[in-house]
Amino acid sequence: IAVIDHVPVKTLVRLVDRFPEDLFDRIVFDALYSTIKLDDVNAAQRLRDASKERILSLLKDAQSVVSDHNSKGLSKDELIRYGLSLNILRGVLV
């Protein structure tokens, strides 16, 4: 998993979207996915999707910060949002 430090954020977003079962549940992210089990399969999938979307949202904010074309001219509010997203993301990394 140390290779994760060298993966571009854009690639990480795609990996999380395609393979959450390999990255969640305290493997890379302290977020539930495969361990969400309910009698209602549809409800369980909605919860998994919500968990994945939360992490994807944080990663997309990080992607916006590091991309050259978006980082110029960010407003104060955008910088605050991205800073908070990065802090939250740091907290969910194992």
Coordinates of N, CA and C in Angstrom, one line a residue:
I1 N 0.8 -1.2 0.0 CA 0.0 0.0 0.0 C 0.9 1.3 0.0
A2 N 2.1 1.2 0.3 CA 3.0 2.3 0.3 C 3.0 3.0 -1.1
V3 N 2.7 2.2 -2.1 CA 2.7 2.8 -3.5 C 1.6 3.9 -3.6
I4 N 0.6 3.8 -2.8 CA -0.5 4.8 -2.8 C 0.1 6.2 -2.7
D5 N 1.2 6.4 -2.0 CA 1.8 7.7 -1.9 C 2.3 8.3 -3.2
H6 N 2.4 7.5 -4.2 CA 3.0 7.9 -5.5 C 2.0 7.9 -6.6
V7 N 0.7 7.6 -6.3 CA -0.3 7.5 -7.3 C -0.9 8.9 -7.5
P8 N -1.0 9.3 -8.7 CA -1.7 10.6 -9.0 C -3.1 10.6 -8.4
V9 N -3.6 11.7 -8.0 CA -4.9 11.8 -7.4 C -6.0 11.4 -8.4
K10 N -5.8 11.8 -9.6 CA -6.8 11.4 -10.7 C -6.9 9.9 -10.8
T11 N -5.8 9.2 -10.7 CA -5.8 7.7 -10.8 C -6.4 7.1 -9.5
L12 N -6.1 7.8 -8.4 CA -6.7 7.3 -7.1 C -8.2 7.4 -7.1
V13 N -8.7 8.5 -7.7 CA -10.2 8.6 -7.8 C -10.8 7.5 -8.6
R14 N -10.1 7.1 -9.7 CA -10.6 6.0 -10.6 C -10.5 4.7 -9.8
L15 N -9.4 4.5 -9.1 CA -9.3 3.2 -8.3 C -10.3 3.1 -7.3
V16 N -10.6 4.2 -6.5 CA -11.6 4.1 -5.5 C -13.0 3.8 -6.1
D17 N -13.3 4.5 -7.2 CA -14.5 4.3 -7.8 C -14.7 2.9 -8.3
R18 N -13.7 2.2 -8.8 CA -13.8 0.9 -9.4 C -13.6 -0.2 -8.4
F19 N -12.7 0.0 -7.4 CA -12.4 -1.1 -6.5 C -12.5 -0.7 -5.0
P20 N -13.6 -0.2 -4.6 CA -13.8 0.2 -3.2 C -13.6 -0.9 -2.2
E21 N -14.0 -2.1 -2.6 CA -13.9 -3.3 -1.7 C -12.4 -3.6 -1.4
D22 N -11.5 -3.1 -2.2 CA -10.1 -3.4 -2.0 C -9.4 -2.3 -1.2
L23 N -10.1 -1.1 -1.0 CA -9.4 0.0 -0.4 C -10.1 0.5 0.9
F24 N -11.4 0.1 1.1 CA -12.1 0.5 2.3 C -12.0 -0.5 3.4
D25 N -12.7 -0.3 4.5 CA -12.8 -1.3 5.6 C -11.4 -1.4 6.3
R26 N -10.8 -0.2 6.5 CA -9.5 -0.1 7.2 C -8.3 -0.7 6.4
I27 N -8.4 -0.8 5.1 CA -7.3 -1.2 4.3 C -6.5 0.0 3.9
V28 N -7.1 1.0 3.3 CA -6.5 2.3 3.0 C -7.3 3.4 3.6
F29 N -8.6 3.2 3.5 CA -9.5 4.2 4.1 C -10.3 3.6 5.3
D30 N -10.4 4.4 6.3 CA -11.2 4.0 7.5 C -12.7 4.4 7.2
A31 N -13.2 3.7 6.2 CA -14.6 3.9 5.8 C -15.2 2.5 5.5
L32 N -16.4 2.3 5.9 CA -17.1 1.0 5.7 C -17.4 0.8 4.2
Y33 N -17.3 -0.4 3.8 CA -17.9 -0.8 2.4 C -18.3 -2.2 2.5
S34 N -17.4 -3.2 2.3 CA -17.7 -4.6 2.3 C -18.3 -5.1 3.6
T35 N -18.0 -4.4 4.6 CA -18.5 -4.9 6.0 C -19.9 -4.4 6.2
I36 N -20.5 -3.6 5.3 CA -21.9 -3.2 5.5 C -22.7 -4.3 5.0
K37 N -23.4 -4.9 5.9 CA -24.3 -6.1 5.6 C -25.6 -5.9 6.3
L38 N -26.7 -5.9 5.5 CA -28.0 -5.7 6.0 C -28.9 -6.8 5.3
D39 N -30.0 -7.1 6.0 CA -31.0 -8.0 5.4 C -31.5 -7.4 4.1
D40 N -31.7 -6.1 4.0 CA -32.1 -5.5 2.8 C -30.9 -5.2 1.9
V41 N -30.7 -6.0 0.9 CA -29.6 -5.9 0.0 C -29.5 -4.5 -0.7
N42 N -30.6 -3.9 -1.1 CA -30.7 -2.6 -1.7 C -30.2 -1.5 -0.7
A43 N -30.7 -1.6 0.5 CA -30.3 -0.6 1.5 C -28.8 -0.7 1.8
A44 N -28.3 -1.9 1.9 CA -26.8 -2.1 2.1 C -26.0 -1.5 0.9
Q45 N -26.5 -1.7 -0.3 CA -25.8 -1.1 -1.4 C -25.9 0.4 -1.4
R46 N -27.0 1.0 -1.0 CA -27.1 2.4 -0.9 C -26.1 3.0 0.1
L47 N -26.0 2.3 1.2 CA -25.0 2.7 2.2 C -23.6 2.6 1.7
R48 N -23.3 1.5 1.0 CA -21.9 1.3 0.4 C -21.7 2.5 -0.6
D49 N -22.6 2.8 -1.4 CA -22.5 3.8 -2.4 C -22.3 5.2 -1.7
A50 N -23.0 5.4 -0.6 CA -22.8 6.7 0.1 C -21.4 6.8 0.7
S51 N -21.0 5.7 1.2 CA -19.6 5.7 1.8 C -18.6 6.0 0.8
K52 N -18.7 5.3 -0.4 CA -17.8 5.5 -1.5 C -17.9 6.9 -2.0
E53 N -19.0 7.5 -2.2 CA -19.2 8.9 -2.7 C -18.6 9.9 -1.7
R54 N -18.6 9.6 -0.4 CA -18.0 10.6 0.5 C -16.5 10.6 0.3
I55 N -15.9 9.5 0.2 CA -14.4 9.4 -0.1 C -14.1 10.0 -1.4
L56 N -14.9 9.7 -2.5 CA -14.7 10.3 -3.8 C -14.8 11.8 -3.8
S57 N -15.7 12.3 -3.0 CA -15.9 13.8 -2.9 C -14.6 14.4 -2.3
L58 N -14.1 13.8 -1.3 CA -12.9 14.3 -0.7 C -11.7 14.2 -1.6
L59 N -11.6 13.1 -2.3 CA -10.5 13.0 -3.3 C -10.6 13.9 -4.5
K60 N -11.8 14.2 -4.9 CA -12.0 15.1 -6.0 C -11.7 16.6 -5.6
D61 N -11.9 16.9 -4.3 CA -11.5 18.2 -3.8 C -9.9 18.2 -3.8
A62 N -9.3 17.2 -3.4 CA -7.8 17.1 -3.4 C -7.3 17.2 -4.9
Q63 N -8.0 16.6 -5.8 CA -7.6 16.7 -7.2 C -7.7 18.1 -7.7
S64 N -8.8 18.8 -7.3 CA -8.9 20.2 -7.7 C -7.8 21.1 -7.2
V65 N -7.3 20.8 -6.0 CA -6.2 21.6 -5.4 C -4.9 21.4 -6.2
V66 N -4.6 20.1 -6.6 CA -3.3 19.8 -7.2 C -3.3 20.0 -8.7
S67 N -4.5 20.2 -9.3 CA -4.4 20.4 -10.8 C -4.1 21.8 -11.1
D68 N -3.2 22.0 -12.0 CA -2.6 23.3 -12.3 C -3.7 24.3 -12.7
H69 N -4.6 23.8 -13.6 CA -5.6 24.8 -14.2 C -6.6 25.2 -13.2
N70 N -6.8 24.5 -12.1 CA -7.8 24.9 -11.1 C -7.2 25.6 -9.9
S71 N -6.0 25.4 -9.7 CA -5.4 26.0 -8.4 C -5.1 27.5 -8.5
K72 N -5.1 28.0 -9.7 CA -4.9 29.5 -9.9 C -6.2 30.2 -9.7
G73 N -6.2 31.2 -8.9 CA -7.3 32.1 -8.7 C -8.5 31.5 -7.9
L74 N -8.1 30.6 -7.0 CA -9.1 30.0 -6.1 C -9.6 31.1 -5.1
S75 N -10.9 31.1 -4.9 CA -11.4 32.1 -3.9 C -11.0 31.6 -2.5
K76 N -11.2 32.5 -1.5 CA -10.9 32.2 -0.1 C -11.8 31.1 0.3
D77 N -13.1 31.1 -0.1 CA -14.0 30.1 0.3 C -13.6 28.7 -0.2
E78 N -13.2 28.7 -1.5 CA -12.7 27.4 -2.1 C -11.5 26.9 -1.4
L79 N -10.6 27.8 -1.0 CA -9.4 27.3 -0.3 C -9.8 26.7 1.1
I80 N -10.7 27.4 1.7 CA -11.2 26.9 3.0 C -11.8 25.5 2.8
R81 N -12.7 25.4 1.8 CA -13.4 24.1 1.6 C -12.3 23.0 1.3
Y82 N -11.4 23.3 0.4 CA -10.4 22.3 0.1 C -9.5 21.9 1.3
G83 N -9.2 22.9 2.1 CA -8.4 22.7 3.3 C -9.1 21.8 4.2
L84 N -10.4 22.0 4.4 CA -11.2 21.1 5.3 C -11.3 19.7 4.7
S85 N -11.5 19.6 3.4 CA -11.6 18.3 2.7 C -10.3 17.5 2.9
L86 N -9.2 18.2 2.8 CA -7.9 17.6 3.0 C -7.7 17.1 4.4
N87 N -8.1 17.9 5.4 CA -8.0 17.5 6.8 C -8.9 16.3 7.0
I88 N -10.1 16.3 6.5 CA -11.0 15.1 6.7 C -10.4 13.9 6.0
L89 N -9.9 14.1 4.8 CA -9.2 13.0 4.1 C -8.1 12.4 4.9
R90 N -7.3 13.2 5.4 CA -6.1 12.8 6.3 C -6.6 11.9 7.4
G91 N -7.8 12.3 8.0 CA -8.4 11.6 9.1 C -9.0 10.2 8.8
V92 N -9.3 10.0 7.5 CA -9.9 8.7 7.1 C -8.8 7.8 6.5
L93 N -7.6 8.2 6.3 CA -6.6 7.4 5.8 C -6.0 6.5 7.0
V94 N -5.8 5.2 6.7 CA -5.4 4.3 7.7 C -3.9 4.4 7.8

